[in-house]
Short mmCIF file of C-alpha atoms in Angstrom, two decimals:
data_model
loop_
_atom_site.label_atom_id
_atom_site.label_comp_id
_atom_site.label_asym_id
_atom_site.label_seq_id
_atom_site.Cartn_x
_atom_site.Cartn_y
_atom_site.Cartn_z
CA MET Z 1 -14.47 -16.60 -10.43
CA ALA Z 2 -11.94 -13.33 -11.18
CA LYS Z 3 -9.83 -12.33 -8.42
CA ILE Z 4 -10.05 -8.71 -7.42
CA ILE Z 5 -6.64 -7.40 -6.37
CA VAL Z 6 -6.41 -3.48 -5.36
CA VAL Z 7 -3.22 -1.88 -5.67
CA THR Z 8 -3.12 0.69 -2.62
CA SER Z 9 -0.38 2.74 -0.30
CA GLY Z 10 -2.16 5.48 1.28
CA LYS Z 11 0.58 8.04 0.38
CA GLY Z 12 0.80 9.83 -3.14
CA GLY Z 13 3.57 9.16 -5.58
CA VAL Z 14 4.85 5.47 -4.23
CA GLY Z 15 4.04 3.90 -7.47
CA LYS Z 16 0.54 2.32 -7.70
CA THR Z 17 0.01 3.40 -10.91
CA THR Z 18 3.39 2.05 -12.38
CA SER Z 19 2.85 -0.98 -10.48
CA SER Z 20 -0.63 -1.49 -11.28
CA ALA Z 21 0.49 -1.28 -15.33
CA ALA Z 22 3.21 -3.33 -14.92
CA ILE Z 23 1.49 -6.30 -12.77
CA GLY Z 24 -1.49 -6.01 -14.92
CA THR Z 25 0.72 -6.29 -18.09
CA GLY Z 26 2.73 -9.48 -16.24
CA LEU Z 27 -0.77 -10.98 -15.42
CA ALA Z 28 -1.75 -10.82 -19.55
CA LEU Z 29 1.64 -12.25 -20.57
CA LYS Z 30 1.37 -15.23 -18.37
CA GLY Z 31 -1.56 -15.89 -20.04
CA HIS Z 32 -4.57 -14.82 -17.65
CA LYS Z 33 -7.26 -12.67 -18.97
CA THR Z 34 -6.91 -9.24 -17.22
CA VAL Z 35 -8.70 -5.82 -17.04
CA ILE Z 36 -6.99 -3.13 -14.99
CA ILE Z 37 -9.22 -0.14 -13.72
CA ASP Z 38 -8.32 3.61 -13.07
CA PHE Z 39 -10.52 4.34 -9.44
CA ASP Z 40 -8.59 7.72 -9.61
CA ILE Z 41 -11.55 9.61 -10.97
CA GLY Z 42 -10.58 13.12 -11.66
CA LEU Z 43 -6.79 12.50 -11.96
CA ARG Z 44 -6.69 9.72 -14.31
CA ASN Z 45 -2.97 8.31 -15.29
CA LEU Z 46 -3.12 4.82 -15.74
CA ASP Z 47 -3.96 5.43 -19.66
CA LEU Z 48 -0.57 7.43 -19.88
CA ILE Z 49 1.66 4.83 -18.22
CA MET Z 50 -0.12 2.47 -20.51
CA GLY Z 51 0.31 4.46 -23.85
CA CYS Z 52 -3.40 4.52 -24.53
CA GLU Z 53 -4.48 8.08 -23.84
CA ARG Z 54 -5.60 8.63 -27.02
CA ARG Z 55 -7.85 6.07 -27.53
CA VAL Z 56 -9.88 6.75 -24.29
CA VAL Z 57 -13.93 7.49 -25.51
CA TYR Z 58 -16.05 6.42 -22.39
CA ASP Z 59 -14.84 5.87 -19.05
CA PHE Z 60 -15.80 4.22 -15.61
CA VAL Z 61 -18.10 6.48 -14.26
CA ASN Z 62 -20.10 6.46 -18.12
CA VAL Z 63 -20.21 2.66 -17.47
CA ILE Z 64 -21.47 3.26 -13.83
CA ASN Z 65 -24.21 5.60 -15.07
CA GLY Z 66 -25.50 3.46 -18.25
CA GLU Z 67 -23.93 5.95 -20.46
CA ALA Z 68 -21.96 3.54 -22.00
CA ASN Z 69 -21.46 0.14 -21.75
CA LEU Z 70 -18.60 -2.06 -20.84
CA LYS Z 71 -17.84 -3.65 -24.14
CA GLN Z 72 -17.74 0.35 -25.49
CA THR Z 73 -15.36 1.69 -23.05
CA LEU Z 74 -12.68 -1.12 -22.41
CA ILE Z 75 -9.81 -0.13 -24.02
CA LYS Z 76 -7.70 -3.55 -25.61
CA ASP Z 77 -4.11 -3.41 -25.46
CA LYS Z 78 -2.55 -3.19 -28.58
CA ARG Z 79 0.80 -5.00 -27.43
CA ILE Z 80 -0.54 -8.27 -25.53
CA ASP Z 81 -3.63 -10.38 -25.98
CA ASN Z 82 -5.71 -10.57 -22.93
CA LEU Z 83 -5.30 -6.94 -21.67
CA PHE Z 84 -7.48 -4.44 -21.10
CA ILE Z 85 -7.80 -0.71 -19.39
CA LEU Z 86 -10.89 0.58 -17.79
CA PRO Z 87 -10.15 4.50 -17.69
CA ALA Z 88 -11.01 6.84 -15.17
CA SER Z 89 -13.55 10.22 -16.02
CA GLN Z 90 -11.05 13.38 -16.05
CA THR Z 91 -14.12 15.32 -15.65
CA ARG Z 92 -16.42 14.11 -12.35
CA ASP Z 93 -15.52 13.97 -8.75
CA LYS Z 94 -14.98 11.02 -6.46
CA ASP Z 95 -18.65 11.05 -5.93
CA ALA Z 96 -19.73 9.85 -9.06
CA LEU Z 97 -18.54 6.09 -7.72
CA THR Z 98 -21.22 4.34 -5.74
CA LYS Z 99 -20.89 1.05 -3.90
CA ASP Z 100 -23.70 -0.07 -6.20
CA GLY Z 101 -22.72 0.80 -9.20
CA VAL Z 102 -18.72 -0.45 -8.50
CA GLU Z 103 -20.63 -3.65 -7.47
CA ARG Z 104 -22.28 -4.07 -11.16
CA VAL Z 105 -19.72 -3.22 -13.21
CA LEU Z 106 -17.26 -5.19 -11.09
CA ASN Z 107 -19.45 -8.62 -11.17
CA GLU Z 108 -19.99 -8.13 -14.63
CA LEU Z 109 -16.35 -8.09 -15.63
CA ALA Z 110 -15.60 -10.99 -13.21
CA LYS Z 111 -17.93 -13.11 -15.76
CA ASP Z 112 -15.23 -12.61 -18.15
CA PHE Z 113 -11.81 -11.68 -16.31
CA ASP Z 114 -9.40 -13.95 -14.89
CA PHE Z 115 -7.95 -10.65 -12.79
CA ILE Z 116 -9.57 -7.23 -12.07
CA LEU Z 117 -6.44 -4.99 -10.88
CA CYS Z 118 -8.13 -1.84 -9.05
CA ASP Z 119 -5.61 1.17 -9.34
CA SER Z 120 -6.26 2.66 -6.09
CA PRO Z 121 -6.17 6.93 -5.77
CA ALA Z 122 -3.92 8.04 -3.25
CA GLY Z 123 -5.13 8.90 0.32
CA ILE Z 124 -8.15 7.10 2.63
CA GLU Z 125 -10.93 9.23 1.05
CA ALA Z 126 -14.05 7.89 -0.67
CA GLY Z 127 -12.09 6.91 -4.08
CA ALA Z 128 -9.47 4.78 -1.98
CA MET Z 129 -11.80 2.99 -0.45
CA MET Z 130 -13.94 2.06 -3.34
CA ALA Z 131 -11.02 0.70 -5.05
CA LEU Z 132 -10.42 -1.45 -1.88
CA TYR Z 133 -13.96 -2.33 -1.02
CA PHE Z 134 -14.08 -5.37 -2.88
CA ALA Z 135 -10.86 -6.42 -3.21
CA ASP Z 136 -9.83 -10.31 -2.51
CA GLU Z 137 -6.07 -9.54 -2.50
CA ALA Z 138 -4.26 -6.47 -1.80
CA ILE Z 139 -0.58 -5.14 -2.74
CA VAL Z 140 0.09 -2.63 -0.71
CA VAL Z 141 2.93 -0.55 -2.56
CA THR Z 142 5.69 0.88 0.03
CA ASN Z 143 8.71 3.00 -0.38
CA PRO Z 144 11.30 2.74 2.35
CA GLU Z 145 10.84 5.68 3.91
CA VAL Z 146 9.08 6.70 6.93
CA SER Z 147 5.97 8.78 5.96
CA SER Z 148 4.97 5.95 3.14
CA VAL Z 149 5.57 2.81 5.47
CA ARG Z 150 3.26 4.71 7.97
CA ASP Z 151 0.58 5.19 5.47
CA SER Z 152 0.88 1.41 4.77
CA ASP Z 153 0.02 0.68 7.94
CA ARG Z 154 -3.37 3.21 7.96
CA ILE Z 155 -4.18 1.34 4.46
CA LEU Z 156 -3.67 -2.01 5.93
CA GLY Z 157 -6.20 -1.34 9.03
CA MET Z 158 -8.29 -0.19 6.63
CA LEU Z 159 -8.22 -3.56 4.26
CA SER Z 160 -9.01 -5.12 7.82
CA SER Z 161 -12.01 -3.38 8.81
CA LYS Z 162 -13.70 -1.38 5.97
CA SER Z 163 -13.46 -3.71 3.06
CA ARG Z 164 -16.55 -6.10 2.33
CA ARG Z 165 -14.81 -9.10 3.32
CA ALA Z 166 -14.57 -7.50 6.86
CA GLU Z 167 -18.00 -6.31 6.91
CA GLN Z 168 -19.44 -9.70 6.05
CA GLY Z 169 -17.27 -11.63 8.33
CA GLN Z 170 -15.75 -13.57 5.27
CA ASP Z 171 -11.76 -14.45 5.06
CA SER Z 172 -9.82 -11.21 5.08
CA ILE Z 173 -8.35 -9.89 2.14
CA LYS Z 174 -4.72 -11.57 1.45
CA GLU Z 175 -2.05 -8.76 1.80
CA HIS Z 176 1.21 -8.65 0.18
CA LEU Z 177 3.74 -6.04 0.23
CA LEU Z 178 5.59 -4.57 -2.47
CA LEU Z 179 8.47 -2.93 -1.86
CA THR Z 180 9.47 0.06 -4.43
CA ARG Z 181 12.50 2.28 -5.24
CA TYR Z 182 14.85 0.24 -3.23
CA ASN Z 183 18.02 1.34 -3.10
CA PRO Z 184 20.52 -1.36 -2.17
CA GLU Z 185 23.57 1.01 -1.99
CA ARG Z 186 21.88 3.55 0.72
CA VAL Z 187 20.51 0.68 2.33
CA GLU Z 188 24.44 -0.69 2.92
CA LYS Z 189 25.05 2.84 4.22
CA GLY Z 190 22.36 2.45 6.40
CA GLU Z 191 20.55 5.81 5.38
CA MET Z 192 17.48 3.50 3.93
CA LEU Z 193 15.17 1.17 5.56
CA SER Z 194 15.78 -2.64 4.59
CA VAL Z 195 13.37 -5.04 2.98
CA ASP Z 196 13.67 -6.57 6.75
CA ASP Z 197 12.90 -3.49 8.59
CA VAL Z 198 9.70 -2.87 6.50
CA LYS Z 199 8.81 -6.54 6.90
CA GLU Z 200 9.23 -6.23 10.78
CA ILE Z 201 7.27 -3.18 11.02
CA LEU Z 202 4.18 -4.20 8.56
CA SER Z 203 4.57 -7.65 9.42
CA ILE Z 204 2.70 -8.95 6.26
CA ASP Z 205 4.39 -11.19 3.36
CA LEU Z 206 6.42 -9.84 0.73
CA VAL Z 207 5.64 -9.76 -2.73
CA GLY Z 208 8.23 -8.02 -4.53
CA VAL Z 209 10.89 -5.63 -4.13
CA ILE Z 210 11.82 -2.98 -7.38
CA PRO Z 211 14.77 -1.47 -7.29
CA GLU Z 212 15.26 2.38 -7.83
CA SER Z 213 15.64 2.34 -11.57
CA GLN Z 214 16.19 4.64 -14.38
CA ALA Z 215 14.04 2.10 -16.64
CA VAL Z 216 10.97 3.43 -14.84
CA LEU Z 217 10.67 6.85 -15.85
CA ASN Z 218 11.94 6.00 -19.25
CA ALA Z 219 8.79 3.48 -19.55
CA SER Z 220 6.18 6.07 -18.30
CA ASN Z 221 7.60 8.65 -20.75
CA SER Z 222 7.04 6.11 -23.56
CA GLY Z 223 3.92 4.84 -22.15
CA GLN Z 224 4.59 1.45 -22.14
CA PRO Z 225 4.57 -0.75 -18.97
CA VAL Z 226 8.20 -1.01 -17.34
CA ILE Z 227 7.69 -4.89 -17.23
CA LEU Z 228 7.88 -5.17 -20.83
CA ASP Z 229 11.37 -3.58 -20.60
CA LYS Z 230 13.06 -7.12 -19.93
CA ASP Z 231 16.52 -6.28 -19.72
CA SER Z 232 16.01 -3.64 -17.10
CA ASP Z 233 16.21 -4.66 -13.23
CA ALA Z 234 12.67 -2.99 -12.55
CA GLY Z 235 11.30 -4.88 -15.51
CA GLN Z 236 12.53 -8.15 -14.31
CA ALA Z 237 11.84 -7.45 -10.38
CA TYR Z 238 8.27 -6.63 -11.45
CA LEU Z 239 8.02 -10.12 -13.81
CA ASP Z 240 9.34 -11.96 -10.71
CA THR Z 241 6.81 -10.10 -8.48
CA VAL Z 242 3.93 -11.67 -10.86
CA GLU Z 243 5.00 -15.01 -10.53
CA ARG Z 244 4.87 -14.94 -7.18
CA LEU Z 245 1.54 -13.63 -7.28
CA LEU Z 246 0.56 -16.27 -8.78
CA GLY Z 247 2.04 -18.81 -6.69
CA GLU Z 248 5.38 -19.67 -7.69
CA ASN Z 249 8.65 -19.68 -5.25
CA VAL Z 250 10.94 -16.89 -7.02
CA PRO Z 251 14.41 -15.99 -5.31
CA PHE Z 252 14.45 -12.35 -4.47
CA ARG Z 253 16.81 -10.34 -6.58
CA PHE Z 254 18.49 -6.98 -6.74
CA LEU Z 255 18.43 -6.80 -2.83
CA THR Z 256 22.28 -6.55 -2.33
CA VAL Z 257 25.11 -3.72 -3.87
CA GLU Z 258 26.82 -5.58 -7.17
CA LYS Z 259 30.59 -6.44 -6.03
CA LYS Z 260 32.97 -3.92 -6.92
CA GLY Z 261 36.58 -4.94 -7.92
CA LEU Z 262 39.47 -4.03 -5.60
CA LEU Z 263 40.74 -0.77 -7.21
CA LYS Z 264 36.85 0.66 -6.94
CA ARG Z 265 36.61 -0.77 -3.67
CA ILE Z 266 39.58 1.11 -2.25
CA PHE Z 267 39.42 4.28 -4.07
CA GLY Z 268 35.67 4.29 -3.86
CA GLY Z 269 33.00 5.50 -7.14
CA MET O 1 32.05 0.71 1.45
CA SER O 2 35.37 1.97 0.18
CA LEU O 3 38.34 2.86 2.24
CA LEU O 4 38.15 6.98 1.40
CA ASP O 5 34.29 6.09 2.73
CA TYR O 6 35.65 4.55 6.02
CA PHE O 7 37.72 7.27 7.02
CA ARG O 8 34.83 9.86 5.99
CA SER O 9 32.25 8.67 7.86
CA SER O 10 31.19 9.44 11.17
CA LYS O 11 27.68 10.03 10.38
CA LYS O 12 24.78 7.93 12.21
CA ASN O 13 22.68 5.30 11.22
CA THR O 14 19.48 7.28 9.90
CA ALA O 15 17.82 4.22 8.89
CA ASN O 16 18.01 2.68 12.39
CA THR O 17 16.78 5.94 13.56
CA ALA O 18 13.96 5.58 11.02
CA LYS O 19 13.16 2.29 11.77
CA GLU O 20 12.56 2.87 16.11
CA ARG O 21 10.41 5.79 15.00
CA LEU O 22 7.94 3.44 12.96
CA GLN O 23 8.18 0.97 15.85
CA ILE O 24 6.71 2.93 18.35
CA ILE O 25 4.28 5.32 16.16
CA VAL O 26 2.86 2.04 14.14
CA ALA O 27 2.28 0.46 17.75
CA HIS O 28 0.87 3.53 19.06
CA GLU O 29 -1.89 3.82 16.22
CA ARG O 30 -2.54 0.10 15.99
CA ARG O 31 -3.84 0.23 19.71
CA LYS O 32 -5.73 3.21 18.84
CA ARG O 33 -7.46 1.51 16.08
CA ASN O 34 -8.48 -1.39 17.58
CA SER O 35 -9.90 0.55 20.47
CA PRO O 36 -13.64 0.80 20.36
CA ASP O 37 -15.17 4.23 19.58
CA TYR O 38 -16.52 4.82 23.12
CA LEU O 39 -13.18 4.36 24.70
CA PRO O 40 -12.26 8.16 24.53
CA GLN O 41 -15.56 9.10 26.11
CA LEU O 42 -15.42 6.59 28.63
CA GLU O 43 -12.17 8.03 29.43
CA ARG O 44 -13.50 11.48 29.66
CA ASP O 45 -16.08 10.21 32.10
CA ILE O 46 -14.39 8.40 34.37
CA LEU O 47 -11.71 11.59 34.91
CA GLU O 48 -15.09 13.16 35.73
CA VAL O 49 -15.83 11.17 38.35
CA ILE O 50 -12.28 10.81 39.88
CA ARG O 51 -12.38 14.81 40.12
CA LYS O 52 -15.32 14.85 42.25
CA TYR O 53 -12.53 13.80 44.88
CA VAL O 54 -9.15 14.33 43.82
CA ASP O 55 -7.95 16.94 41.63
CA ILE O 56 -6.07 15.65 38.78
CA SER O 57 -5.30 16.48 35.16
CA PRO O 58 -6.23 14.23 32.12
CA GLU O 59 -2.42 13.60 31.56
CA GLN O 60 -2.99 11.47 34.60
CA ILE O 61 -5.22 9.42 33.39
CA ALA O 62 -4.88 6.68 31.05
CA VAL O 63 -7.59 4.33 29.82
CA SER O 64 -6.56 1.26 27.37
CA LEU O 65 -8.58 -1.52 26.50
CA GLU O 66 -6.22 -4.85 25.34
CA LYS O 67 -7.98 -7.72 23.70
CA ARG O 68 -6.25 -11.14 25.18
CA ASP O 69 -8.21 -13.41 23.00
CA ASP O 70 -11.23 -14.16 21.41
CA GLU O 71 -12.78 -14.48 24.95
CA LEU O 72 -11.29 -12.03 27.34
CA SER O 73 -10.67 -7.97 26.98
CA VAL O 74 -8.65 -6.42 29.75
CA LEU O 75 -10.07 -2.61 30.50
CA GLU O 76 -7.18 -1.63 32.05
CA LEU O 77 -7.39 2.24 34.07
CA ASN O 78 -4.07 4.15 35.55
CA VAL O 79 -4.55 6.89 37.57
CA THR O 80 -1.51 8.96 38.80
CA PHE O 81 -2.37 10.60 42.01
CA PRO O 82 -1.03 13.72 43.12
CA ASP O 83 1.64 13.46 46.18
CA ASP O 84 -0.38 15.66 48.56
CA LYS O 85 -3.05 13.49 49.73
CA ARG O 86 -6.56 15.51 50.94
#
């Protein structure tokens, strides 16, 4: 049975699509058949981050409306086996997604895949609600910054009240905190909320901490999920995250500032 | 932190400020989120009834519903009366 995971945040620009692309790719690297669905109808971007923007023929809404089947619509990743992308529609609006339609597509995907990753749009409107409704687990992407943390808490409220699991009285959605754009130097200076601060406020389990990194922009520039940049700090942090998501016990890295030499410590820099 | 920074830094720790502000607002919003839909109307109705006898403003009344466990919920009603009794 497939596991449905929503990648969500409330606030925009915190790294949902970057994280969806990286984690989806990581799950496939680990040998699990994975599909990443772009739920951001009208503002599709997952295709660009995954580097398959020129291979989009049909989209999610076409499948829901029966204008194309899944086989025609799914884009198979050229780098990694077992990885597929279901792109969002660029021309329709959010109302094009119906609960019945989404459920039908998810059920069909579930027959074939181990993981279904739903890349949620920002906000708390129809599109975001649809992305989280059917989820078994949720990755709540948060920046160590006040508005992002507050919005994440809003989304946690939605997960526990507006999801199918909540409505049908099943076990609640398993929630994971993914802290992105983390800057240990600023945390040390008292300029940024620490991992422990955010964990304490949101009180959910931490699945990963991704350091603020040059590698993320470089990766999106070239359409390569950052997890494939194995030498980069962000790439390694995402790989750790995927392993934790799969139940492995991996120590956290990149949480502290690298130790500087004596001269640097005296004169700064 | 370098020695130079040490002499320079008189800035306050803004991360602590952020944490305190977040703890307050998040707790407030969670309480509101977990309260039933009828609570605001209930508060207005209670206010109207009390106003028949004492002149109070909406800020002087606070209604909250606290869930202790699965079996028990406590409705707490807090009304501040004006000093001059009539």
